[in-house]
Every structure is written in C-alpha cells, then in structure tokens.
PDB file of C-alpha atoms in Angstrom:
ATOM      1  CA  UNK B1041       8.976  -6.905 -12.202  1.00 75.00           C
ATOM      2  CA  UNK B1042       9.951  -5.067  -9.071  1.00 85.00           C
ATOM      3  CA  UNK B1043      10.073  -6.862  -5.739  1.00 93.00           C
ATOM      4  CA  UNK B1044      10.239  -5.495  -2.220  1.00 96.00           C
ATOM      5  CA  UNK B1045      11.599  -7.545   0.682  1.00 96.00           C
ATOM      6  CA  UNK B1046      11.277  -6.903   4.389  1.00 96.00           C
ATOM      7  CA  UNK B1047      13.405  -9.503   6.125  1.00 96.00           C
ATOM      8  CA  UNK B1048      12.279  -8.740   9.694  1.00 96.00           C
ATOM      9  CA  UNK B1049       8.819 -10.198  10.357  1.00 95.00           C
ATOM     10  CA  UNK B1050       8.857  -8.734  13.888  1.00 97.00           C
ATOM     11  CA  UNK B1051      10.829  -6.111  15.784  1.00 98.00           C
ATOM     12  CA  UNK B1052      10.555  -4.701  19.262  1.00 98.00           C
ATOM     13  CA  UNK B1053      11.812  -1.545  20.949  1.00 98.00           C
ATOM     14  CA  UNK B1054      11.656   0.089  24.355  1.00 98.00           C
ATOM     15  CA  UNK B1055       9.725   3.318  24.645  1.00 98.00           C
ATOM     16  CA  UNK B1056      11.997   6.342  23.975  1.00 98.00           C
ATOM     17  CA  UNK B1057      14.599   4.178  22.230  1.00 98.00           C
ATOM     18  CA  UNK B1058      15.473   4.042  18.521  1.00 98.00           C
ATOM     19  CA  UNK B1059      14.644   1.224  16.131  1.00 98.00           C
ATOM     20  CA  UNK B1060      15.495   0.604  12.484  1.00 98.00           C
ATOM     21  CA  UNK B1061      13.319  -1.395  10.101  1.00 98.00           C
ATOM     22  CA  UNK B1062      14.965  -2.858   7.009  1.00 98.00           C
ATOM     23  CA  UNK B1063      13.778  -2.966   3.411  1.00 98.00           C
ATOM     24  CA  UNK B1064      15.464  -4.006   0.201  1.00 98.00           C
ATOM     25  CA  UNK B1065      14.078  -3.876  -3.309  1.00 97.00           C
ATOM     26  CA  UNK B1066      14.944  -5.156  -6.726  1.00 96.00           C
ATOM     27  CA  UNK B1067      14.538  -3.024  -9.829  1.00 93.00           C
ATOM     28  CA  UNK B1068      16.254  -2.236 -13.105  1.00 90.00           C
ATOM     29  CA  UNK B1069      14.823   1.282 -13.169  1.00 90.00           C
ATOM     30  CA  UNK B1070      16.761   4.397 -12.245  1.00 89.00           C
ATOM     31  CA  UNK B1071      13.812   6.629 -11.404  1.00 90.00           C
ATOM     32  CA  UNK B1072      11.281   5.589  -8.785  1.00 93.00           C
ATOM     33  CA  UNK B1073       9.766   6.436  -5.434  1.00 95.00           C
ATOM     34  CA  UNK B1074       9.913   4.614  -2.127  1.00 97.00           C
ATOM     35  CA  UNK B1075       7.486   4.802   0.753  1.00 97.00           C
ATOM     36  CA  UNK B1076       6.951   3.573   4.277  1.00 98.00           C
ATOM     37  CA  UNK B1077       3.392   2.970   5.434  1.00 98.00           C
ATOM     38  CA  UNK B1078       2.141   2.295   8.955  1.00 98.00           C
ATOM     39  CA  UNK B1079      -0.847   0.055   9.665  1.00 97.00           C
ATOM     40  CA  UNK B1080      -2.030   0.181  13.300  1.00 96.00           C
ATOM     41  CA  UNK B1081      -4.567  -2.284  14.685  1.00 93.00           C
ATOM     42  CA  UNK B1082      -7.337  -0.071  13.283  1.00 93.00           C
ATOM     43  CA  UNK B1083      -6.270  -1.425   9.860  1.00 93.00           C
ATOM     44  CA  UNK B1084      -5.980   2.063   8.355  1.00 95.00           C
ATOM     45  CA  UNK B1085      -2.958   2.509   6.056  1.00 96.00           C
ATOM     46  CA  UNK B1086      -1.039   5.683   6.917  1.00 96.00           C
ATOM     47  CA  UNK B1087       1.766   7.153   4.813  1.00 96.00           C
ATOM     48  CA  UNK B1088       4.789   7.765   7.035  1.00 97.00           C
ATOM     49  CA  UNK B1089       7.526   8.966   4.698  1.00 97.00           C
ATOM     50  CA  UNK B1090       8.434   9.234   1.024  1.00 96.00           C
ATOM     51  CA  UNK B1091      11.767   9.188  -0.816  1.00 97.00           C
ATOM     52  CA  UNK B1092      12.516  10.173  -4.398  1.00 94.00           C
ATOM     53  CA  UNK B1093      15.216   7.991  -5.943  1.00 93.00           C
ATOM     54  CA  UNK B1094      16.901  10.861  -7.767  1.00 91.00           C
ATOM     55  CA  UNK B1095      17.411  12.750  -4.510  1.00 90.00           C
ATOM     56  CA  UNK B1096      20.478  11.711  -2.559  1.00 86.00           C
ATOM     57  CA  UNK B1097      19.308  13.435   0.599  1.00 93.00           C
ATOM     58  CA  UNK B1098      17.505  11.133   2.992  1.00 96.00           C
ATOM     59  CA  UNK B1099      13.915  12.071   3.795  1.00 95.00           C
ATOM     60  CA  UNK B1100      12.940  13.046   7.342  1.00 96.00           C
ATOM     61  CA  UNK B1101       9.528  13.518   8.943  1.00 95.00           C
ATOM     62  CA  UNK B1102       9.770  14.471  12.622  1.00 96.00           C
ATOM     63  CA  UNK B1103      10.902  11.307  14.476  1.00 98.00           C
ATOM     64  CA  UNK B1104      10.964   9.229  11.280  1.00 98.00           C
ATOM     65  CA  UNK B1105      13.908   9.191   8.908  1.00 98.00           C
ATOM     66  CA  UNK B1106      15.193   6.907   6.188  1.00 98.00           C
ATOM     67  CA  UNK B1107      18.587   5.625   5.109  1.00 97.00           C
ATOM     68  CA  UNK B1108      18.348   5.366   1.328  1.00 97.00           C
ATOM     69  CA  UNK B1109      21.214   3.509  -0.317  1.00 96.00           C
ATOM     70  CA  UNK B1110      20.428   3.478  -4.046  1.00 95.00           C
ATOM     71  CA  UNK B1111      23.367   1.361  -5.160  1.00 95.00           C
ATOM     72  CA  UNK B1112      22.595  -1.251  -2.527  1.00 96.00           C
ATOM     73  CA  UNK B1113      18.847  -0.987  -3.202  1.00 97.00           C
ATOM     74  CA  UNK B1114      18.213  -0.525   0.478  1.00 97.00           C
ATOM     75  CA  UNK B1115      15.646   1.707   2.167  1.00 97.00           C
ATOM     76  CA  UNK B1116      15.520   1.451   5.964  1.00 98.00           C
ATOM     77  CA  UNK B1117      13.253   3.365   8.334  1.00 98.00           C
ATOM     78  CA  UNK B1118      14.574   4.754  11.602  1.00 98.00           C
ATOM     79  CA  UNK B1119      12.131   5.658  14.352  1.00 98.00           C
ATOM     80  CA  UNK B1120      13.637   7.820  17.067  1.00 98.00           C
ATOM     81  CA  UNK B1121      12.231   8.346  20.557  1.00 98.00           C
ATOM     82  CA  UNK B1122       9.763   5.499  20.035  1.00 98.00           C
ATOM     83  CA  UNK B1123       6.280   5.982  21.436  1.00 98.00           C
ATOM     84  CA  UNK B1124       3.579   3.491  22.342  1.00 97.00           C
ATOM     85  CA  UNK B1125       1.539   4.835  19.429  1.00 97.00           C
ATOM     86  CA  UNK B1126       4.242   3.714  17.007  1.00 98.00           C
ATOM     87  CA  UNK B1127       3.251   0.078  17.571  1.00 98.00           C
ATOM     88  CA  UNK B1128       1.935  -1.147  14.221  1.00 98.00           C
ATOM     89  CA  UNK B1129       2.706  -3.146  11.095  1.00 97.00           C
ATOM     90  CA  UNK B1130       5.099  -1.209   8.843  1.00 98.00           C
ATOM     91  CA  UNK B1131       5.219  -1.707   5.088  1.00 97.00           C
ATOM     92  CA  UNK B1132       7.878  -0.640   2.639  1.00 97.00           C
ATOM     93  CA  UNK B1133       6.604   0.131  -0.877  1.00 96.00           C
ATOM     94  CA  UNK B1134       7.995   0.889  -4.336  1.00 95.00           C
ATOM     95  CA  UNK B1135       6.462   2.971  -7.121  1.00 94.00           C
ATOM     96  CA  UNK B1136       7.904   3.261 -10.602  1.00 89.00           C
ATOM     97  CA  UNK B1137       8.304   6.647 -12.261  1.00 85.00           C
ATOM     98  CA  UNK B1138       8.620   4.981 -15.643  1.00 76.00           C
ATOM     99  CA  UNK B1139       6.579   4.555 -18.789  1.00 71.00           C
ATOM    100  CA  UNK B1140       3.543   2.582 -19.818  1.00 71.00           C
ATOM    101  CA  UNK B1141       1.114   2.229 -16.962  1.00 74.00           C
ATOM    102  CA  UNK B1142       3.696   0.835 -14.519  1.00 77.00           C
ATOM    103  CA  UNK B1143       3.812   4.116 -12.617  1.00 78.00           C
ATOM    104  CA  UNK B1144       0.329   3.344 -11.363  1.00 80.00           C
ATOM    105  CA  UNK B1145       1.557   0.336  -9.403  1.00 88.00           C
ATOM    106  CA  UNK B1146       2.598   0.422  -5.767  1.00 92.00           C
ATOM    107  CA  UNK B1147       4.439  -2.766  -4.766  1.00 93.00           C
ATOM    108  CA  UNK B1148       4.586  -3.676  -1.082  1.00 95.00           C
ATOM    109  CA  UNK B1149       6.886  -5.748   1.061  1.00 95.00           C
ATOM    110  CA  UNK B1150       5.524  -8.352   3.452  1.00 95.00           C
ATOM    111  CA  UNK B1151       5.548  -6.025   6.445  1.00 96.00           C
ATOM    112  CA  UNK B1152       7.276  -5.822   9.844  1.00 97.00           C
ATOM    113  CA  UNK B1153       5.302  -5.900  13.083  1.00 97.00           C
ATOM    114  CA  UNK B1154       6.734  -3.371  15.531  1.00 98.00           C
ATOM    115  CA  UNK B1155       6.069  -3.793  19.254  1.00 98.00           C
ATOM    116  CA  UNK B1156       6.852  -0.933  21.618  1.00 98.00           C
ATOM    117  CA  UNK B1157       7.475  -1.864  25.274  1.00 97.00           C
ATOM    118  CA  UNK B1158       6.748   0.687  28.009  1.00 96.00           C
TER     119      UNK B1158
ATOM    120  CA  UNK Y1363     -13.102  15.912   1.649  1.00 73.00           C
ATOM    121  CA  UNK Y1364     -14.263  12.417   2.538  1.00 81.00           C
ATOM    122  CA  UNK Y1365     -11.068  10.913   1.044  1.00 94.00           C
ATOM    123  CA  UNK Y1366     -11.395   7.328  -0.179  1.00 97.00           C
ATOM    124  CA  UNK Y1367     -14.695   5.703   0.720  1.00 97.00           C
ATOM    125  CA  UNK Y1368     -15.170   1.948   0.548  1.00 98.00           C
ATOM    126  CA  UNK Y1369     -18.461   0.135   0.957  1.00 97.00           C
ATOM    127  CA  UNK Y1370     -19.389  -2.194   2.496  1.00 97.00           C
ATOM    128  CA  UNK Y1371     -17.028  -2.527   5.481  1.00 96.00           C
ATOM    129  CA  UNK Y1372     -17.940  -6.168   6.064  1.00 97.00           C
ATOM    130  CA  UNK Y1373     -19.486  -8.783   3.771  1.00 97.00           C
ATOM    131  CA  UNK Y1374     -20.180 -12.497   3.918  1.00 98.00           C
ATOM    132  CA  UNK Y1375     -20.767 -14.289   0.623  1.00 97.00           C
ATOM    133  CA  UNK Y1376     -21.599 -17.827  -0.309  1.00 98.00           C
ATOM    134  CA  UNK Y1377     -19.385 -19.644  -2.783  1.00 98.00           C
ATOM    135  CA  UNK Y1378     -20.470 -18.813  -6.315  1.00 97.00           C
ATOM    136  CA  UNK Y1379     -22.176 -15.528  -5.500  1.00 97.00           C
ATOM    137  CA  UNK Y1380     -21.119 -12.339  -7.218  1.00 96.00           C
ATOM    138  CA  UNK Y1381     -20.796  -8.896  -5.740  1.00 96.00           C
ATOM    139  CA  UNK Y1382     -19.281  -5.480  -6.255  1.00 98.00           C
ATOM    140  CA  UNK Y1383     -17.061  -3.674  -3.775  1.00 98.00           C
ATOM    141  CA  UNK Y1384     -17.535   0.048  -4.156  1.00 98.00           C
ATOM    142  CA  UNK Y1385     -14.764   2.642  -4.029  1.00 98.00           C
ATOM    143  CA  UNK Y1386     -15.142   6.384  -4.459  1.00 98.00           C
ATOM    144  CA  UNK Y1387     -12.753   9.292  -3.972  1.00 97.00           C
ATOM    145  CA  UNK Y1388     -13.493  13.002  -3.971  1.00 95.00           C
ATOM    146  CA  UNK Y1389      -9.931  14.297  -4.349  1.00 95.00           C
ATOM    147  CA  UNK Y1390      -9.826  14.283  -8.183  1.00 94.00           C
ATOM    148  CA  UNK Y1391      -7.069  11.672  -8.123  1.00 95.00           C
ATOM    149  CA  UNK Y1392      -6.120  10.132 -11.455  1.00 94.00           C
ATOM    150  CA  UNK Y1393      -4.702   6.903 -10.061  1.00 95.00           C
ATOM    151  CA  UNK Y1394      -6.726   4.257  -8.259  1.00 96.00           C
ATOM    152  CA  UNK Y1395      -5.924   0.721  -7.150  1.00 97.00           C
ATOM    153  CA  UNK Y1396      -7.366  -2.331  -5.459  1.00 98.00           C
ATOM    154  CA  UNK Y1397      -5.325  -4.468  -3.061  1.00 98.00           C
ATOM    155  CA  UNK Y1398      -6.012  -7.539  -1.014  1.00 98.00           C
ATOM    156  CA  UNK Y1399      -4.301  -8.167   2.302  1.00 97.00           C
ATOM    157  CA  UNK Y1400      -3.774 -11.679   3.596  1.00 93.00           C
ATOM    158  CA  UNK Y1401      -1.817 -12.678   6.725  1.00 84.00           C
ATOM    159  CA  UNK Y1402       1.929 -12.889   6.080  1.00 77.00           C
ATOM    160  CA  UNK Y1403       1.626 -11.726   2.472  1.00 79.00           C
ATOM    161  CA  UNK Y1404       1.475  -7.960   2.705  1.00 87.00           C
ATOM    162  CA  UNK Y1405      -0.738  -6.111   0.257  1.00 95.00           C
ATOM    163  CA  UNK Y1406      -1.040  -7.563  -3.224  1.00 95.00           C
ATOM    164  CA  UNK Y1407      -2.224  -5.523  -6.179  1.00 96.00           C
ATOM    165  CA  UNK Y1408      -5.354  -6.810  -7.919  1.00 97.00           C
ATOM    166  CA  UNK Y1409      -6.107  -4.141 -10.551  1.00 97.00           C
ATOM    167  CA  UNK Y1410      -5.217  -0.532 -11.003  1.00 95.00           C
ATOM    168  CA  UNK Y1411      -6.170   2.471 -13.118  1.00 95.00           C
ATOM    169  CA  UNK Y1412      -4.131   5.443 -14.330  1.00 92.00           C
ATOM    170  CA  UNK Y1413      -7.164   7.424 -15.431  1.00 92.00           C
ATOM    171  CA  UNK Y1414     -10.783   7.159 -16.478  1.00 93.00           C
ATOM    172  CA  UNK Y1415     -11.123   4.419 -19.083  1.00 94.00           C
ATOM    173  CA  UNK Y1416      -7.637   2.974 -18.446  1.00 93.00           C
ATOM    174  CA  UNK Y1417      -7.166  -0.089 -16.267  1.00 95.00           C
ATOM    175  CA  UNK Y1418      -4.514  -2.774 -15.986  1.00 94.00           C
ATOM    176  CA  UNK Y1419      -3.929  -5.995 -14.135  1.00 94.00           C
ATOM    177  CA  UNK Y1420      -1.859  -6.282 -11.028  1.00 94.00           C
ATOM    178  CA  UNK Y1421      -0.297  -9.286  -9.351  1.00 93.00           C
ATOM    179  CA  UNK Y1422      -3.469 -11.268  -8.530  1.00 96.00           C
ATOM    180  CA  UNK Y1423      -6.216 -10.307 -11.031  1.00 97.00           C
ATOM    181  CA  UNK Y1424      -7.921 -13.672 -11.548  1.00 96.00           C
ATOM    182  CA  UNK Y1425     -11.539 -13.761 -10.419  1.00 96.00           C
ATOM    183  CA  UNK Y1426     -11.885  -9.978 -10.332  1.00 98.00           C
ATOM    184  CA  UNK Y1427     -13.039  -7.356 -12.827  1.00 97.00           C
ATOM    185  CA  UNK Y1428     -12.778  -3.589 -12.753  1.00 97.00           C
ATOM    186  CA  UNK Y1429     -13.855  -0.635 -14.840  1.00 96.00           C
ATOM    187  CA  UNK Y1430     -13.222   3.092 -14.508  1.00 97.00           C
ATOM    188  CA  UNK Y1431     -15.941   5.082 -16.206  1.00 96.00           C
ATOM    189  CA  UNK Y1432     -15.443   8.181 -14.036  1.00 96.00           C
ATOM    190  CA  UNK Y1433     -12.487   9.700 -12.222  1.00 96.00           C
ATOM    191  CA  UNK Y1434     -14.265   9.304  -8.886  1.00 97.00           C
ATOM    192  CA  UNK Y1435     -15.321   5.644  -8.908  1.00 97.00           C
ATOM    193  CA  UNK Y1436     -13.429   2.383  -9.232  1.00 98.00           C
ATOM    194  CA  UNK Y1437     -15.614  -0.623  -8.380  1.00 98.00           C
ATOM    195  CA  UNK Y1438     -14.211  -4.130  -7.964  1.00 98.00           C
ATOM    196  CA  UNK Y1439     -16.401  -7.015  -9.122  1.00 98.00           C
ATOM    197  CA  UNK Y1440     -16.109 -10.559  -7.857  1.00 97.00           C
ATOM    198  CA  UNK Y1441     -17.539 -12.727 -10.596  1.00 92.00           C
ATOM    199  CA  UNK Y1442     -18.062 -16.017  -8.724  1.00 96.00           C
ATOM    200  CA  UNK Y1443     -16.824 -15.867  -5.144  1.00 97.00           C
ATOM    201  CA  UNK Y1444     -14.490 -18.583  -3.887  1.00 97.00           C
ATOM    202  CA  UNK Y1445     -13.207 -19.246  -0.338  1.00 97.00           C
ATOM    203  CA  UNK Y1446      -9.710 -18.254  -1.567  1.00 96.00           C
ATOM    204  CA  UNK Y1447     -11.052 -14.716  -1.994  1.00 97.00           C
ATOM    205  CA  UNK Y1448     -11.628 -14.369   1.730  1.00 97.00           C
ATOM    206  CA  UNK Y1449      -9.462 -11.372   2.554  1.00 98.00           C
ATOM    207  CA  UNK Y1450      -9.367  -7.710   3.486  1.00 97.00           C
ATOM    208  CA  UNK Y1451      -9.684  -5.485   0.427  1.00 98.00           C
ATOM    209  CA  UNK Y1452      -8.290  -1.978   0.202  1.00 98.00           C
ATOM    210  CA  UNK Y1453      -8.989   0.670  -2.378  1.00 98.00           C
ATOM    211  CA  UNK Y1454      -6.484   3.510  -2.776  1.00 97.00           C
ATOM    212  CA  UNK Y1455      -6.038   6.642  -4.847  1.00 97.00           C
ATOM    213  CA  UNK Y1456      -3.126   8.885  -5.763  1.00 95.00           C
ATOM    214  CA  UNK Y1457      -2.801  12.369  -7.206  1.00 92.00           C
ATOM    215  CA  UNK Y1458       0.374  11.951  -9.229  1.00 87.00           C
ATOM    216  CA  UNK Y1459       3.181   9.529 -10.057  1.00 80.00           C
ATOM    217  CA  UNK Y1460       5.385  10.778  -7.251  1.00 83.00           C
ATOM    218  CA  UNK Y1461       2.873  10.825  -4.435  1.00 87.00           C
ATOM    219  CA  UNK Y1462       1.851   8.049  -2.148  1.00 89.00           C
ATOM    220  CA  UNK Y1463      -1.536   6.433  -2.307  1.00 94.00           C
ATOM    221  CA  UNK Y1464      -4.335   7.380   0.093  1.00 96.00           C
ATOM    222  CA  UNK Y1465      -6.151   4.293   1.325  1.00 97.00           C
ATOM    223  CA  UNK Y1466      -9.736   3.580   2.208  1.00 97.00           C
ATOM    224  CA  UNK Y1467     -10.579   1.861   5.491  1.00 96.00           C
ATOM    225  CA  UNK Y1468     -10.932  -1.565   3.904  1.00 96.00           C
ATOM    226  CA  UNK Y1469     -13.603  -4.227   3.371  1.00 97.00           C
ATOM    227  CA  UNK Y1470     -13.406  -7.514   5.221  1.00 97.00           C
ATOM    228  CA  UNK Y1471     -14.853 -10.181   2.912  1.00 97.00           C
ATOM    229  CA  UNK Y1472     -15.574 -13.734   3.992  1.00 97.00           C
ATOM    230  CA  UNK Y1473     -16.583 -16.364   1.451  1.00 98.00           C
ATOM    231  CA  UNK Y1474     -18.184 -19.486   2.944  1.00 97.00           C
TER     232      UNK Y1474
END
C-alpha cells in the first residue's frame, strides 16, 4: 500500500517571502500522480497543483511550483511571494495510475499548517 | 454546475442510530470517494467507486456502507453510529485517473 508522509506539522513564512513544504511517499509503482491540496479555515479542499510521475518537468501554477524527485520519492511544494490568503492546511496526495481499482484511491499525508505573518 | 453537493452540513446522532450522508455530483465523473478527516490524521479513505455498480473499501471502512447505483450519487450509510465516528466527512469526485478529485464542502457529524 502507498503511504504519504508530511514531516512538517507546522510552517510559517513572512508575507512576500518563499516557503517550501515537504512531502515524501512510498510506492512500488512507476506510474502515478501527485497532488497538493489547500484547506483554508473554510474547510473547503482546493486543488493547488498536479504532477504526473512520467513527466520529468516540474509542474508550475503561478506562484506555486513543485520539486519532484522521483528516485528519492520526494514531492515538495514551493510557494513564492507568499500572501496572507495562502494561510491554510496543505495536504500532499498520491494517486495510482495502475490496474484493478487502485487508481480510484487518493492517499493523503497528514498535512502541514502554514501560517503567513504580515 | 453545482459540483459536489453534500447533505446535511451538520448532524448530531445518538449512539446506535443509523443515517445516510448524501453526495451528488453533476459533472458526469466516474470516480467518487468518501473520506473522514480527524485532527492530526489527515484525510482517510472510507470507500470509493470507480463507476456505477463498482465500489471498494478504503483504509477505514468498518461501520460504513456504500452503493453506487447511478453515476451521480454515492451515499454513505452509517449502520449503527458510535462516538468514534464523530468526524468531518468529505465526498469527492474525479473525471479520470489522472485528474485530481473535486471535493464537497463536508459534513460535520457528532455522535453522542
């Protein structure tokens, strides 16, 4: 079974600065997808960014980018020019691209609470 | 599109009662899932479905039942509520294997 680990329960950053959130995962599969989700105090889960394992190029969405290291099974999220609205819980997630019904499962890490200081 | 709609948003149950959490999506998504979120434990998968008539167990399925008779609906049934089922429940749907899941706004369930 796949596992996702976020080793930073809490992180903080000054407004306009850059912060990196860490995520590692364990899998024996070669084809899969990785995601970062944001959960603000409203509780709504919001997809931030998506990475395909077979693509070496790191995904980027505006101020959000990832550092995907497939061999190390590492998938970190970098937030540039942090804004007060970035304050939230961030979850890393794994989705298999494989057979059976396993591709229906999205496995989450424990989450990292990000605080943004003005 | 309304997206993923969960009802109710809040519910209080007594131990032993049964109830159904409703989930509907209007995006013609094949994949649907139920998660529970507890403090410090992230989101844990309860049950999921890869299409109408096909469901499978997730990480924490005990005490819950699901069925998927239509593409749009994926209800979660609590058979006999226990205090350990106090949690926030999320339903989610996905268009394809490679896309992320779209989440509903959640149901906060308290079992007393």
